[in-house]
Amino acid sequence: MPENKIYDYLIIGQGLAGSLLAWRLINEGKSVCVLDDGHASSSSMVAAGVINPLAGKRFNHSPHVHVWLEAVGATYTQLSRLAKQPFLQWVDMLRLFREKDQHRYYERLSGQENIQDLFGSVFAPGHPPQPVAAPLGGFVQKRTGYVRIPSLLAFLADWLKARQALEIASVDSEDISVDDHGVRYGRLRAGGIIFCDGYRSMKNPWFGYLPFAPDKGEILTLQARPGSGQLPDMIINAATWLLPVDNGAFRLGSTHNHRIQDNQPAAEGVQALLEGMSRLLDHPELLTLEKSEAGVRPATSDRQPFLGTHPAHPQLHIFNGFGAHGSLTIPWYSQQMTAFLLEGKTLPENADIKRFAWR
Ligand SMILES: Cc1cc2nc3c(=O)[nH]c(=O)nc-3n(C[C@H](O)[C@H](O)[C@H](O)COP(=O)(O)OP(=O)(O)OC[C@H]3O[C@@H](n4cnc5c(N)ncnc54)[C@H](O)[C@@H]3O)c2cc1C
């Protein structure tokens, strides 16, 4: 790094949040240095990257759903063009009802004019258009897909390195000093620092007051036996979900555990996923387990992200808390955060950390 340089921003964390925010700030002419510890605690690197605007068994959707989807299309397409590789894949999702009530939720929502584009055809119990068990029926969900996050992060790491904007370092907050002129970390000086460090922000001396609710998850990679034609080619979503990815591979996910924070896949989690798959597929024997992984989602108690500036230290910012939906939401929120930092625009109320009292 150049001697005596004063960056506009240091960013801690090169996950999806830190990467997209750094990319936007640099494109706006700001000087940025991203510090990451080689993805030691990365949620992004294990995530399947599924884009699903209808969350949970009630198919909840945010009022932001269409701006999120617009930013998803624009952002990943722009990056794909730059990298000359496809990071975003749209694939329909087969939503299987698990409870009788879900048919009612479906009926209510699919009739709402503003979200009709999210719903495809409904199918009767026992007649799914894919080789899966669907005793209660279900429907086809549109505008879903997935992001190849590890490839995208590898591309953005190279893009940052080419601009001398990435350093591999494990940052200890005790080594960060804050004064009226900005921040200092070792020999690096900057006007401000932005924490994009995932669930580890909960140990942060400045932002630890925010109500993080870290959520550990296991996820599996499976490989189809050669010539297996009887496997789904859509995303299948019941309690367990299955995602067909590249070259006959599938991702199977994912578990939730709010008590443990490590990235070691637990045997019970792996077992629960494999059992879920056996109940889901007509031919589970066609898939063999290749890899099990785990990570901790940077989830929050009110399920909304944490964006903003520290109430007492205008040099300290946070862009975090994307929980289980970062691939869908980070493109839009990184636009909002950039406009907030550079133009003083107001943050979306649901995401602004001003909603929490500082203790
Ligand atoms: C099993 C599983 C499946 C998931 N599936 C999906 C999915 O299908 N779709 C979806 O949208 N989301 C999914 N997610 C959630 C998704 O991973 C997150 O929403 C998103 O990736 C969070 O990105 P982030 O950049 O905020 O955090 P992270 O990806 O955790 O990035 C933080 C980075 O900061 C680094 N870091 C932390 N502290 C320091 C430090 N002190 N010094 C230096 N570096 C540091 C970490 O090592 C890491 O590289 C899943 C998560 C898990 C665990």
Tab-separated table of C-alpha atoms and ligand atoms in Angstrom:
chain	number	residue	atom	x	y	z
A	1	MET	CA	0.000	0.000	0.000
A	2	PRO	CA	1.274	3.514	-0.743
A	3	GLU	CA	2.995	5.204	2.234
A	4	ASN	CA	1.174	8.090	3.977
A	5	LYS	CA	-2.007	7.548	2.019
A	6	ILE	CA	-5.218	8.532	3.787
A	7	TYR	CA	-8.087	6.425	2.512
A	8	ASP	CA	-11.650	7.621	2.480
A	9	TYR	CA	-12.761	4.308	4.028
A	10	LEU	CA	-11.373	1.142	5.546
A	11	ILE	CA	-13.836	-1.746	5.212
A	12	ILE	CA	-13.551	-4.720	7.566
A	13	GLY	CA	-14.731	-7.905	5.807
A	14	GLN	CA	-14.710	-9.041	2.186
A	15	GLY	CA	-17.944	-11.027	2.303
A	16	LEU	CA	-20.775	-10.160	-0.064
A	17	ALA	CA	-21.574	-7.014	1.968
A	18	GLY	CA	-18.029	-5.581	2.125
A	19	SER	CA	-17.287	-6.550	-1.486
A	20	LEU	CA	-20.338	-4.921	-3.076
A	21	LEU	CA	-20.046	-1.817	-0.912
A	22	ALA	CA	-16.319	-1.425	-1.703
A	23	TRP	CA	-17.035	-1.886	-5.426
A	24	ARG	CA	-19.701	0.832	-5.366
A	25	LEU	CA	-17.614	3.298	-3.328
A	26	ILE	CA	-14.583	2.855	-5.607
A	27	ASN	CA	-16.800	3.327	-8.671
A	28	GLU	CA	-17.923	6.617	-7.088
A	29	GLY	CA	-14.296	7.748	-6.903
A	30	LYS	CA	-13.620	6.975	-3.234
A	31	SER	CA	-10.378	5.408	-2.023
A	32	VAL	CA	-11.023	2.226	-0.072
A	33	CYS	CA	-8.955	-0.477	1.606
A	34	VAL	CA	-10.761	-3.727	2.456
A	35	LEU	CA	-9.267	-5.860	5.242
A	36	ASP	CA	-10.273	-9.520	5.438
A	37	ASP	CA	-8.830	-12.476	7.322
A	38	GLY	CA	-9.042	-14.864	4.355
A	39	HIS	CA	-12.761	-15.598	4.962
A	40	ALA	CA	-12.002	-17.300	8.289
A	41	SER	CA	-15.590	-16.824	9.503
A	42	SER	CA	-17.370	-16.197	6.212
A	43	SER	CA	-21.066	-16.821	5.826
A	44	SER	CA	-20.912	-15.764	2.165
A	45	MET	CA	-18.397	-18.458	1.189
A	46	VAL	CA	-20.679	-21.330	2.268
A	47	ALA	CA	-24.025	-19.772	1.263
A	48	ALA	CA	-26.004	-21.285	-1.607
A	49	GLY	CA	-26.860	-17.757	-2.723
A	50	VAL	CA	-30.535	-18.586	-3.272
A	51	ILE	CA	-32.732	-15.621	-4.156
A	52	ASN	CA	-36.161	-16.159	-2.672
A	53	PRO	CA	-38.426	-13.130	-2.228
A	54	LEU	CA	-41.181	-15.135	-0.405
A	55	ALA	CA	-39.748	-16.142	2.941
A	56	GLY	CA	-40.876	-18.806	5.384
A	57	LYS	CA	-43.976	-20.908	5.542
A	58	ARG	CA	-46.299	-17.894	5.269
A	59	PHE	CA	-44.521	-16.677	2.115
A	60	ASN	CA	-43.817	-13.310	3.722
A	61	HIS	CA	-42.548	-10.594	1.435
A	62	SER	CA	-41.059	-7.183	2.064
A	63	PRO	CA	-42.503	-3.955	0.630
A	64	HIS	CA	-39.011	-3.551	-0.907
A	65	VAL	CA	-39.262	-6.794	-2.872
A	66	HIS	CA	-39.359	-5.221	-6.335
A	67	VAL	CA	-36.554	-2.722	-5.750
A	68	TRP	CA	-34.475	-5.594	-4.346
A	69	LEU	CA	-35.105	-7.708	-7.446
A	70	GLU	CA	-34.334	-4.801	-9.748
A	71	ALA	CA	-31.001	-4.211	-7.964
A	72	VAL	CA	-30.254	-7.961	-8.049
A	73	GLY	CA	-30.667	-8.041	-11.838
A	74	ALA	CA	-28.734	-4.823	-12.478
A	75	THR	CA	-25.863	-5.431	-10.023
A	76	TYR	CA	-24.997	-9.059	-10.745
A	77	THR	CA	-25.467	-8.559	-14.489
A	78	GLN	CA	-23.102	-5.587	-14.466
A	79	LEU	CA	-20.527	-7.600	-12.511
A	80	SER	CA	-20.975	-10.628	-14.789
A	81	ARG	CA	-20.279	-8.447	-17.829
A	82	LEU	CA	-17.185	-7.009	-16.175
A	83	ALA	CA	-15.883	-10.462	-15.214
A	84	LYS	CA	-17.118	-12.203	-18.385
A	85	GLN	CA	-18.622	-14.970	-16.256
A	86	PRO	CA	-22.217	-15.521	-15.119
A	87	PHE	CA	-22.693	-14.874	-11.394
A	88	LEU	CA	-26.506	-14.835	-11.424
A	89	GLN	CA	-28.734	-17.729	-12.474
A	90	TRP	CA	-32.522	-17.337	-12.570
A	91	VAL	CA	-34.273	-20.683	-11.898
A	92	ASP	CA	-37.917	-21.202	-10.896
A	93	MET	CA	-38.590	-22.636	-7.460
A	94	LEU	CA	-41.044	-25.414	-6.692
A	95	ARG	CA	-42.682	-24.522	-3.384
A	96	LEU	CA	-44.136	-27.582	-1.625
A	97	PHE	CA	-46.867	-27.089	0.979
A	98	ARG	CA	-45.963	-28.648	4.316
A	99	GLU	CA	-49.149	-27.695	6.171
A	100	LYS	CA	-52.759	-27.364	5.025
A	101	ASP	CA	-52.786	-23.678	6.052
A	102	GLN	CA	-50.158	-22.882	3.456
A	103	HIS	CA	-52.707	-23.312	0.681
A	104	ARG	CA	-54.686	-20.503	2.300
A	105	TYR	CA	-51.602	-18.241	2.523
A	106	TYR	CA	-50.918	-18.981	-1.128
A	107	GLU	CA	-54.513	-18.131	-2.166
A	108	ARG	CA	-54.430	-14.864	-0.255
A	109	LEU	CA	-51.063	-13.671	-1.583
A	110	SER	CA	-51.256	-14.877	-5.163
A	111	GLY	CA	-54.363	-12.713	-5.579
A	112	GLN	CA	-52.503	-9.508	-4.633
A	113	GLU	CA	-51.976	-7.488	-7.750
A	114	ASN	CA	-48.574	-5.987	-6.853
A	115	ILE	CA	-46.849	-9.379	-6.383
A	116	GLN	CA	-48.478	-11.505	-9.077
A	117	ASP	CA	-45.152	-11.730	-10.900
A	118	LEU	CA	-43.803	-13.890	-8.033
A	119	PHE	CA	-46.388	-16.646	-8.507
A	120	GLY	CA	-46.618	-19.312	-11.199
A	121	SER	CA	-49.036	-22.215	-11.499
A	122	VAL	CA	-50.399	-24.168	-8.536
A	123	PHE	CA	-50.385	-27.995	-8.576
A	124	ALA	CA	-52.585	-30.571	-6.857
A	125	PRO	CA	-51.456	-32.947	-4.092
A	126	GLY	CA	-49.430	-35.826	-5.518
A	127	HIS	CA	-48.967	-34.153	-8.934
A	128	PRO	CA	-45.778	-32.090	-8.770
A	129	PRO	CA	-44.122	-31.175	-12.077
A	130	GLN	CA	-40.779	-32.454	-10.701
A	131	PRO	CA	-39.642	-35.853	-9.282
A	132	VAL	CA	-40.384	-34.995	-5.651
A	133	ALA	CA	-42.909	-36.008	-2.997
A	134	ALA	CA	-45.661	-33.371	-2.694
A	135	PRO	CA	-48.522	-34.896	-0.685
A	136	LEU	CA	-50.081	-31.484	0.032
A	137	GLY	CA	-49.452	-29.902	-3.378
A	138	GLY	CA	-47.701	-26.596	-3.924
A	139	PHE	CA	-46.945	-23.971	-6.557
A	140	VAL	CA	-44.253	-22.731	-8.875
A	141	GLN	CA	-42.537	-19.591	-7.626
A	142	LYS	CA	-41.112	-17.114	-10.173
A	143	ARG	CA	-38.256	-14.597	-10.013
A	144	THR	CA	-36.082	-16.937	-7.963
A	145	GLY	CA	-32.557	-18.164	-8.624
A	146	TYR	CA	-29.111	-18.156	-7.104
A	147	VAL	CA	-25.827	-16.242	-7.075
A	148	ARG	CA	-22.451	-17.987	-7.436
A	149	ILE	CA	-21.081	-16.085	-4.465
A	150	PRO	CA	-17.595	-17.676	-4.095
A	151	SER	CA	-16.803	-16.961	-7.797
A	152	LEU	CA	-18.093	-13.416	-7.406
A	153	LEU	CA	-15.985	-12.827	-4.276
A	154	ALA	CA	-12.885	-14.279	-5.983
A	155	PHE	CA	-13.425	-11.915	-8.921
A	156	LEU	CA	-13.934	-8.902	-6.644
A	157	ALA	CA	-10.863	-9.845	-4.569
A	158	ASP	CA	-8.764	-9.673	-7.769
A	159	TRP	CA	-10.496	-6.445	-8.811
A	160	LEU	CA	-9.689	-4.886	-5.414
A	161	LYS	CA	-6.101	-6.191	-5.422
A	162	ALA	CA	-5.537	-4.646	-8.858
A	163	ARG	CA	-6.434	-1.291	-7.231
A	164	GLN	CA	-4.311	-1.938	-4.128
A	165	ALA	CA	-7.556	-1.992	-2.180
A	166	LEU	CA	-7.403	-5.367	-0.396
A	167	GLU	CA	-5.219	-6.573	2.463
A	168	ILE	CA	-5.328	-9.943	4.187
A	169	ALA	CA	-5.379	-9.217	7.917
A	170	SER	CA	-7.256	-10.315	10.994
A	171	VAL	CA	-8.287	-7.014	12.542
A	172	ASP	CA	-8.325	-6.723	16.319
A	173	SER	CA	-10.584	-3.817	17.315
A	174	GLU	CA	-8.082	-2.892	20.053
A	175	ASP	CA	-5.671	-1.922	17.278
A	176	ILE	CA	-8.125	0.573	15.778
A	177	SER	CA	-7.809	4.124	17.042
A	178	VAL	CA	-10.428	6.776	16.440
A	179	ASP	CA	-9.873	10.529	16.679
A	180	ASP	CA	-11.352	13.721	15.274
A	181	HIS	CA	-9.402	13.318	12.022
A	182	GLY	CA	-10.545	9.780	11.294
A	183	VAL	CA	-9.346	6.285	12.076
A	184	ARG	CA	-6.040	4.492	12.174
A	185	TYR	CA	-5.296	0.787	11.970
A	186	GLY	CA	-1.574	0.032	12.063
A	187	ARG	CA	-0.013	2.049	9.252
A	188	LEU	CA	-3.381	2.528	7.518
A	189	ARG	CA	-5.221	5.810	7.988
A	190	ALA	CA	-8.704	6.688	6.757
A	191	GLY	CA	-11.518	9.166	7.162
A	192	GLY	CA	-13.840	6.396	8.317
A	193	ILE	CA	-14.227	2.685	8.853
A	194	ILE	CA	-17.153	0.468	7.805
A	195	PHE	CA	-17.772	-2.804	9.608
A	196	CYS	CA	-18.908	-5.548	7.208
A	197	ASP	CA	-17.522	-8.322	9.366
A	198	GLY	CA	-20.608	-10.518	9.587
A	199	TYR	CA	-21.709	-11.964	12.919
A	200	ARG	CA	-18.368	-11.059	14.540
A	201	SER	CA	-19.618	-7.448	14.763
A	202	MET	CA	-21.494	-8.565	17.872
A	203	LYS	CA	-18.130	-8.468	19.710
A	204	ASN	CA	-17.392	-5.035	18.319
A	205	PRO	CA	-16.767	-2.445	21.095
A	206	TRP	CA	-18.746	0.222	19.183
A	207	PHE	CA	-21.586	-1.713	17.537
A	208	GLY	CA	-21.912	-4.627	19.971
A	209	TYR	CA	-25.005	-2.882	21.448
A	210	LEU	CA	-27.021	-3.818	18.351
A	211	PRO	CA	-29.221	-6.908	18.814
A	212	PHE	CA	-27.485	-9.497	16.647
A	213	ALA	CA	-29.081	-12.967	16.581
A	214	PRO	CA	-26.381	-15.095	14.903
A	215	ASP	CA	-27.742	-18.190	13.201
A	216	LYS	CA	-25.429	-21.106	12.474
A	217	GLY	CA	-26.328	-23.257	9.466
A	218	GLU	CA	-25.064	-26.478	7.901
A	219	ILE	CA	-25.191	-26.944	4.124
A	220	LEU	CA	-24.241	-29.913	1.920
A	221	THR	CA	-22.913	-30.348	-1.612
A	222	LEU	CA	-24.010	-33.504	-3.413
A	223	GLN	CA	-23.133	-34.936	-6.798
A	224	ALA	CA	-25.547	-36.711	-9.144
A	225	ARG	CA	-24.523	-40.161	-10.341
A	226	PRO	CA	-23.779	-40.128	-14.095
A	227	GLY	CA	-26.902	-40.530	-16.227
A	228	SER	CA	-29.343	-39.689	-13.401
A	229	GLY	CA	-32.227	-38.160	-15.282
A	230	GLN	CA	-34.777	-38.353	-12.486
A	231	LEU	CA	-33.587	-35.444	-10.377
A	232	PRO	CA	-35.129	-31.955	-10.162
A	233	ASP	CA	-33.961	-29.170	-12.427
A	234	MET	CA	-35.791	-26.480	-10.432
A	235	ILE	CA	-35.056	-25.267	-6.908
A	236	ILE	CA	-37.136	-27.405	-4.548
A	237	ASN	CA	-38.256	-25.714	-1.349
A	238	ALA	CA	-40.010	-27.503	1.489
A	239	ALA	CA	-38.623	-27.537	5.073
A	240	THR	CA	-35.402	-28.634	3.373
A	241	TRP	CA	-34.404	-27.070	0.051
A	242	LEU	CA	-32.424	-28.499	-2.841
A	243	LEU	CA	-30.694	-26.400	-5.486
A	244	PRO	CA	-29.344	-27.823	-8.759
A	245	VAL	CA	-26.093	-25.969	-9.537
A	246	ASP	CA	-23.342	-26.496	-12.115
A	247	ASN	CA	-22.001	-29.799	-13.545
A	248	GLY	CA	-24.490	-32.165	-11.884
A	249	ALA	CA	-23.897	-30.792	-8.390
A	250	PHE	CA	-26.651	-29.910	-5.910
A	251	ARG	CA	-26.663	-27.826	-2.697
A	252	LEU	CA	-28.865	-29.062	0.114
A	253	GLY	CA	-29.724	-26.807	3.016
A	254	SER	CA	-29.913	-25.667	5.577
A	255	THR	CA	-30.119	-25.938	9.341
A	256	HIS	CA	-30.624	-23.165	11.910
A	257	ASN	CA	-29.011	-22.958	15.335
A	258	HIS	CA	-28.976	-19.771	17.418
A	259	ARG	CA	-26.921	-21.220	20.281
A	260	ILE	CA	-23.593	-22.110	18.623
A	261	GLN	CA	-21.244	-19.847	16.667
A	262	ASP	CA	-18.616	-21.799	14.771
A	263	ASN	CA	-18.126	-23.006	11.213
A	264	GLN	CA	-17.743	-26.730	11.953
A	265	PRO	CA	-20.545	-28.822	10.395
A	266	ALA	CA	-22.188	-30.837	13.197
A	267	ALA	CA	-23.072	-34.498	12.540
A	268	GLU	CA	-26.704	-33.990	13.693
A	269	GLY	CA	-27.143	-31.115	11.245
A	270	VAL	CA	-25.773	-33.160	8.343
A	271	GLN	CA	-27.999	-36.094	9.312
A	272	ALA	CA	-31.116	-33.915	9.536
A	273	LEU	CA	-30.483	-32.552	6.036
A	274	LEU	CA	-29.936	-36.014	4.519
A	275	GLU	CA	-33.130	-37.295	6.143
A	276	GLY	CA	-35.014	-34.274	4.820
A	277	MET	CA	-33.697	-35.041	1.327
A	278	SER	CA	-34.810	-38.695	1.565
A	279	ARG	CA	-38.363	-37.554	2.308
A	280	LEU	CA	-38.261	-34.970	-0.464
A	281	LEU	CA	-36.917	-36.795	-3.517
A	282	ASP	CA	-38.361	-39.709	-5.491
A	283	HIS	CA	-34.783	-40.949	-6.034
A	284	PRO	CA	-32.474	-39.751	-3.252
A	285	GLU	CA	-30.101	-42.669	-3.983
A	286	LEU	CA	-29.011	-40.830	-7.155
A	287	LEU	CA	-27.120	-38.229	-5.097
A	288	THR	CA	-23.879	-38.804	-3.187
A	289	LEU	CA	-22.591	-36.543	-0.460
A	290	GLU	CA	-19.431	-34.650	-1.456
A	291	LYS	CA	-18.972	-31.973	1.155
A	292	SER	CA	-20.560	-30.606	4.342
A	293	GLU	CA	-19.946	-27.021	5.419
A	294	ALA	CA	-21.244	-24.612	8.029
A	295	GLY	CA	-21.288	-20.893	8.640
A	296	VAL	CA	-22.925	-18.320	10.865
A	297	ARG	CA	-25.515	-16.022	9.291
A	298	PRO	CA	-25.263	-12.419	10.540
A	299	ALA	CA	-28.936	-12.400	11.541
A	300	THR	CA	-30.627	-9.789	13.727
A	301	SER	CA	-33.386	-9.879	16.340
A	302	ASP	CA	-35.898	-7.951	14.181
A	303	ARG	CA	-34.747	-9.623	10.930
A	304	GLN	CA	-33.795	-6.262	9.409
A	305	PRO	CA	-30.244	-5.213	8.466
A	306	PHE	CA	-28.014	-2.835	10.408
A	307	LEU	CA	-26.979	0.214	8.366
A	308	GLY	CA	-25.718	3.527	9.644
A	309	THR	CA	-23.205	5.581	11.581
A	310	HIS	CA	-22.329	5.253	15.240
A	311	PRO	CA	-24.320	7.778	17.337
A	312	ALA	CA	-21.184	9.134	19.069
A	313	HIS	CA	-18.438	8.491	16.484
A	314	PRO	CA	-19.201	9.890	13.015
A	315	GLN	CA	-16.128	8.059	11.636
A	316	LEU	CA	-17.566	4.607	12.398
A	317	HIS	CA	-20.169	2.937	10.199
A	318	ILE	CA	-21.827	-0.433	9.925
A	319	PHE	CA	-23.234	-2.336	6.930
A	320	ASN	CA	-24.286	-5.694	8.265
A	321	GLY	CA	-27.111	-7.913	9.544
A	322	PHE	CA	-28.231	-9.446	6.243
A	323	GLY	CA	-29.241	-12.719	7.867
A	324	ALA	CA	-30.323	-15.479	5.505
A	325	HIS	CA	-31.078	-13.243	2.500
A	326	GLY	CA	-27.899	-11.361	1.628
A	327	SER	CA	-27.867	-12.293	-2.067
A	328	LEU	CA	-31.308	-10.755	-2.520
A	329	THR	CA	-30.907	-7.683	-0.327
A	330	ILE	CA	-27.235	-6.575	-0.362
A	331	PRO	CA	-27.302	-5.203	-3.951
A	332	TRP	CA	-30.035	-2.666	-3.062
A	333	TYR	CA	-28.877	-1.888	0.464
A	334	SER	CA	-25.320	-1.269	-0.798
A	335	GLN	CA	-26.786	1.387	-3.146
A	336	GLN	CA	-28.634	2.950	-0.195
A	337	MET	CA	-25.520	2.873	2.020
A	338	THR	CA	-23.411	4.487	-0.711
A	339	ALA	CA	-25.958	7.293	-1.161
A	340	PHE	CA	-26.083	7.755	2.633
A	341	LEU	CA	-22.293	8.000	2.984
A	342	LEU	CA	-21.578	10.117	-0.076
A	343	GLU	CA	-24.688	12.272	-0.452
A	344	GLY	CA	-26.144	12.275	3.061
A	345	LYS	CA	-29.340	10.581	1.826
A	346	THR	CA	-31.640	9.102	4.465
A	347	LEU	CA	-31.381	5.347	5.018
A	348	PRO	CA	-34.472	3.127	4.729
A	349	GLU	CA	-36.142	3.321	8.144
A	350	ASN	CA	-36.358	-0.448	8.591
A	351	ALA	CA	-32.566	-0.797	8.216
A	352	ASP	CA	-31.291	2.361	9.937
A	353	ILE	CA	-29.581	1.549	13.245
A	354	LYS	CA	-31.205	4.680	14.688
A	355	ARG	CA	-34.109	2.366	15.541
A	356	PHE	CA	-32.061	1.084	18.511
A	357	ALA	CA	-31.089	3.089	21.574
A	358	TRP	CA	-27.336	3.310	22.128
A	359	ARG	CA	-26.308	2.087	25.575
B	1	LIG	C1	-25.470	-22.465	5.584
B	1	LIG	C2	-25.817	-21.110	5.042
B	1	LIG	C3	-26.579	-21.005	3.896
B	1	LIG	C4	-26.934	-19.759	3.390
B	1	LIG	N1	-27.658	-19.709	2.250
B	1	LIG	C5	-28.019	-18.500	1.748
B	1	LIG	C6	-28.772	-18.423	0.557
B	1	LIG	O1	-29.078	-19.445	-0.074
B	1	LIG	N2	-29.129	-17.181	0.111
B	1	LIG	C7	-28.754	-16.050	0.774
B	1	LIG	O2	-29.088	-14.944	0.318
B	1	LIG	N3	-28.027	-16.095	1.896
B	1	LIG	C8	-27.670	-17.280	2.398
B	1	LIG	N4	-26.933	-17.343	3.548
B	1	LIG	C9	-26.659	-16.068	4.253
B	1	LIG	C10	-25.553	-15.270	3.574
B	1	LIG	O3	-24.361	-15.991	3.726
B	1	LIG	C11	-25.455	-13.884	4.197
B	1	LIG	O4	-26.674	-13.184	4.078
B	1	LIG	C12	-24.376	-12.998	3.547
B	1	LIG	O5	-23.474	-13.750	2.798
B	1	LIG	C13	-23.644	-12.219	4.615
B	1	LIG	O6	-22.555	-11.543	4.036
B	1	LIG	P1	-21.645	-10.569	4.903
B	1	LIG	O7	-20.644	-10.018	3.976
B	1	LIG	O8	-22.484	-9.638	5.686
B	1	LIG	O9	-20.949	-11.515	6.012
B	1	LIG	P2	-19.793	-12.612	5.815
B	1	LIG	O10	-19.983	-13.349	4.573
B	1	LIG	O11	-19.753	-13.410	7.076
B	1	LIG	O12	-18.469	-11.775	5.652
B	1	LIG	C14	-17.708	-11.253	6.714
B	1	LIG	C15	-16.243	-11.324	6.327
B	1	LIG	O13	-15.492	-10.593	7.299
B	1	LIG	C16	-14.402	-11.398	7.722
B	1	LIG	N5	-14.065	-10.928	9.071
B	1	LIG	C17	-14.842	-10.961	10.190
B	1	LIG	N6	-14.205	-10.384	11.228
B	1	LIG	C18	-12.987	-9.980	10.747
B	1	LIG	C19	-11.872	-9.341	11.349
B	1	LIG	N7	-11.866	-8.995	12.645
B	1	LIG	N8	-10.787	-9.068	10.574
B	1	LIG	C20	-10.775	-9.397	9.257
B	1	LIG	N9	-11.798	-10.011	8.648
B	1	LIG	C21	-12.901	-10.305	9.389
B	1	LIG	C22	-14.931	-12.825	7.666
B	1	LIG	O14	-13.933	-13.815	7.666
B	1	LIG	C23	-15.695	-12.758	6.349
B	1	LIG	O15	-14.853	-12.954	5.242
B	1	LIG	C24	-26.525	-18.566	4.060
B	1	LIG	C25	-25.718	-18.668	5.180
B	1	LIG	C26	-25.361	-19.916	5.681
B	1	LIG	C27	-24.498	-19.994	6.904
